[in-house]
Amino acid sequence: MAHPTRYDDHDPWLQRLREIALAFPEAAEKVSHGRPVFFTQKVFVMYGASVKGDHASRRWDRSVVVKPDEEERRALLEDARFFEPAYVGPSGWIGLDLRAAETDWDEVRELVDASYRNTAPRRLVAGLGAAAP
């Protein structure tokens, strides 16, 4: 059974996330479980998250889900804007609720950069250097 579409293609937050994510080497976008995800060989950022057991919930529709370093993850989860998303949270992923406060796109770019570095093949990460794209 196909998942229903859970995003608006014209959503300005999604458009901004696309600009950030697709700037990374060999990044591409696809729809998985009704939501946009960005990947190389593995997913490195997702737009929107689910509430476990309640897929119709719109609570986290406008969120960015990334995989930071474990130490950074623990610190970020102390901030009320961050949450542990259903299903992928136990694997180290966290979500940033974009509606919780005015969105700091530099922060989003840093989170996406860290997630890319934690999931992309070494040859792609090696080409990044020290700064985010």
Short mmCIF file of C-alpha atoms in Angstrom, two decimals:
data_model
loop_
_atom_site.label_atom_id
_atom_site.label_comp_id
_atom_site.label_asym_id
_atom_site.label_seq_id
_atom_site.Cartn_x
_atom_site.Cartn_y
_atom_site.Cartn_z
CA MET A 1 0.00 0.00 0.00
CA ALA A 2 1.37 3.42 -0.98
CA HIS A 3 1.75 6.09 1.66
CA PRO A 4 -0.27 9.29 1.22
CA THR A 5 1.64 12.46 0.37
CA ARG A 6 2.40 14.26 3.63
CA TYR A 7 3.87 17.52 2.34
CA ASP A 8 3.10 20.50 0.14
CA ASP A 9 5.60 20.85 -2.69
CA HIS A 10 5.29 24.65 -2.45
CA ASP A 11 6.00 24.79 1.29
CA PRO A 12 8.61 27.58 1.73
CA TRP A 13 10.40 25.66 4.50
CA LEU A 14 10.72 22.63 2.24
CA GLN A 15 11.97 24.81 -0.61
CA ARG A 16 14.68 26.26 1.63
CA LEU A 17 15.67 22.80 2.91
CA ARG A 18 15.92 21.58 -0.69
CA GLU A 19 18.38 24.39 -1.50
CA ILE A 20 20.54 23.38 1.46
CA ALA A 21 20.40 19.60 1.05
CA LEU A 22 20.81 19.46 -2.71
CA ALA A 23 23.97 21.62 -2.51
CA PHE A 24 25.84 18.62 -1.08
CA PRO A 25 27.83 16.41 -3.47
CA GLU A 26 25.71 13.74 -5.18
CA ALA A 27 22.67 14.59 -3.06
CA ALA A 28 19.29 13.66 -4.49
CA GLU A 29 15.68 13.78 -3.36
CA LYS A 30 13.01 11.10 -3.29
CA VAL A 31 9.74 10.53 -1.47
CA SER A 32 9.71 7.88 1.23
CA HIS A 33 6.71 7.09 3.40
CA GLY A 34 4.96 10.12 1.93
CA ARG A 35 7.71 12.61 2.84
CA PRO A 36 10.68 14.15 1.03
CA VAL A 37 14.05 12.68 1.98
CA PHE A 38 17.51 13.64 0.77
CA PHE A 39 20.20 11.02 0.26
CA THR A 40 23.45 9.93 -1.32
CA GLN A 41 23.72 6.18 -0.76
CA LYS A 42 21.84 6.63 2.53
CA VAL A 43 19.32 9.20 3.70
CA PHE A 44 20.95 12.17 5.41
CA VAL A 45 17.94 14.45 6.02
CA MET A 46 14.16 14.05 6.08
CA TYR A 47 11.45 16.67 5.95
CA GLY A 48 8.67 15.95 8.40
CA ALA A 49 8.31 13.24 11.00
CA SER A 50 5.67 10.93 12.40
CA VAL A 51 4.18 10.33 15.78
CA LYS A 52 4.55 6.63 16.52
CA GLY A 53 1.22 4.91 16.07
CA ASP A 54 -0.50 8.06 14.72
CA HIS A 55 0.63 8.64 11.16
CA ALA A 56 -2.21 11.10 10.54
CA SER A 57 -0.78 13.50 13.13
CA ARG A 58 0.46 16.77 11.66
CA ARG A 59 2.47 17.70 14.77
CA TRP A 60 5.90 17.35 13.14
CA ASP A 61 4.96 18.08 9.50
CA ARG A 62 7.33 21.02 9.35
CA SER A 63 10.45 19.62 10.87
CA VAL A 64 13.92 18.65 9.75
CA VAL A 65 15.15 15.20 10.81
CA VAL A 66 18.94 14.65 10.88
CA LYS A 67 21.55 12.30 12.32
CA PRO A 68 24.10 14.28 14.38
CA ASP A 69 27.04 12.97 16.38
CA GLU A 70 25.86 11.26 19.59
CA GLU A 71 27.39 13.90 21.87
CA GLU A 72 25.75 16.73 19.92
CA ARG A 73 22.47 14.80 19.86
CA ARG A 74 22.31 14.65 23.65
CA ALA A 75 22.95 18.41 23.92
CA LEU A 76 20.38 19.29 21.24
CA LEU A 77 17.66 17.21 22.88
CA GLU A 78 17.92 19.53 25.91
CA ASP A 79 16.57 22.33 23.67
CA ALA A 80 12.75 22.33 23.51
CA ARG A 81 12.81 22.82 19.71
CA PHE A 82 14.30 19.35 19.23
CA PHE A 83 12.57 15.99 19.62
CA GLU A 84 13.19 12.30 19.12
CA PRO A 85 11.23 11.28 16.03
CA ALA A 86 9.23 8.07 15.87
CA TYR A 87 10.91 4.99 14.40
CA VAL A 88 14.30 6.59 13.58
CA GLY A 89 14.95 8.32 16.92
CA PRO A 90 16.32 5.16 18.59
CA SER A 91 18.89 4.95 15.76
CA GLY A 92 20.34 8.37 16.65
CA TRP A 93 18.15 10.70 14.57
CA ILE A 94 16.65 13.91 15.96
CA GLY A 95 14.09 16.37 14.69
CA LEU A 96 14.06 20.15 14.75
CA ASP A 97 10.57 21.63 14.85
CA LEU A 98 10.79 24.51 12.36
CA ARG A 99 7.63 26.10 13.81
CA ALA A 100 8.96 26.23 17.39
CA ALA A 101 10.72 29.57 16.85
CA GLU A 102 12.00 31.73 14.03
CA THR A 103 14.02 29.36 11.87
CA ASP A 104 17.78 29.86 11.97
CA TRP A 105 18.76 28.58 8.53
CA ASP A 106 22.46 28.70 9.39
CA GLU A 107 21.73 26.26 12.21
CA VAL A 108 19.72 24.06 9.83
CA ARG A 109 22.63 24.09 7.36
CA GLU A 110 25.04 23.03 10.15
CA LEU A 111 22.72 20.20 11.21
CA VAL A 112 22.34 18.98 7.64
CA ASP A 113 26.11 19.18 7.16
CA ALA A 114 26.74 17.05 10.27
CA SER A 115 24.13 14.52 9.17
CA TYR A 116 25.61 14.33 5.67
CA ARG A 117 29.06 13.73 7.15
CA ASN A 118 27.65 10.95 9.36
CA THR A 119 25.88 9.12 6.53
CA ALA A 120 27.56 9.85 3.18
CA PRO A 121 30.36 7.73 1.69
CA ARG A 122 33.87 8.74 2.82
CA ARG A 123 34.89 9.84 -0.66
CA LEU A 124 32.07 12.42 -0.69
CA VAL A 125 32.79 13.63 2.84
CA ALA A 126 36.50 13.97 2.00
CA GLY A 127 35.61 16.45 -0.72
CA LEU A 128 33.71 18.76 1.62
CA GLY A 129 36.59 20.23 3.56
CA ALA A 130 35.83 21.85 6.90
CA ALA A 131 32.95 24.18 5.91
CA ALA A 132 29.34 23.39 5.05
CA PRO A 133 28.32 24.04 1.42
#
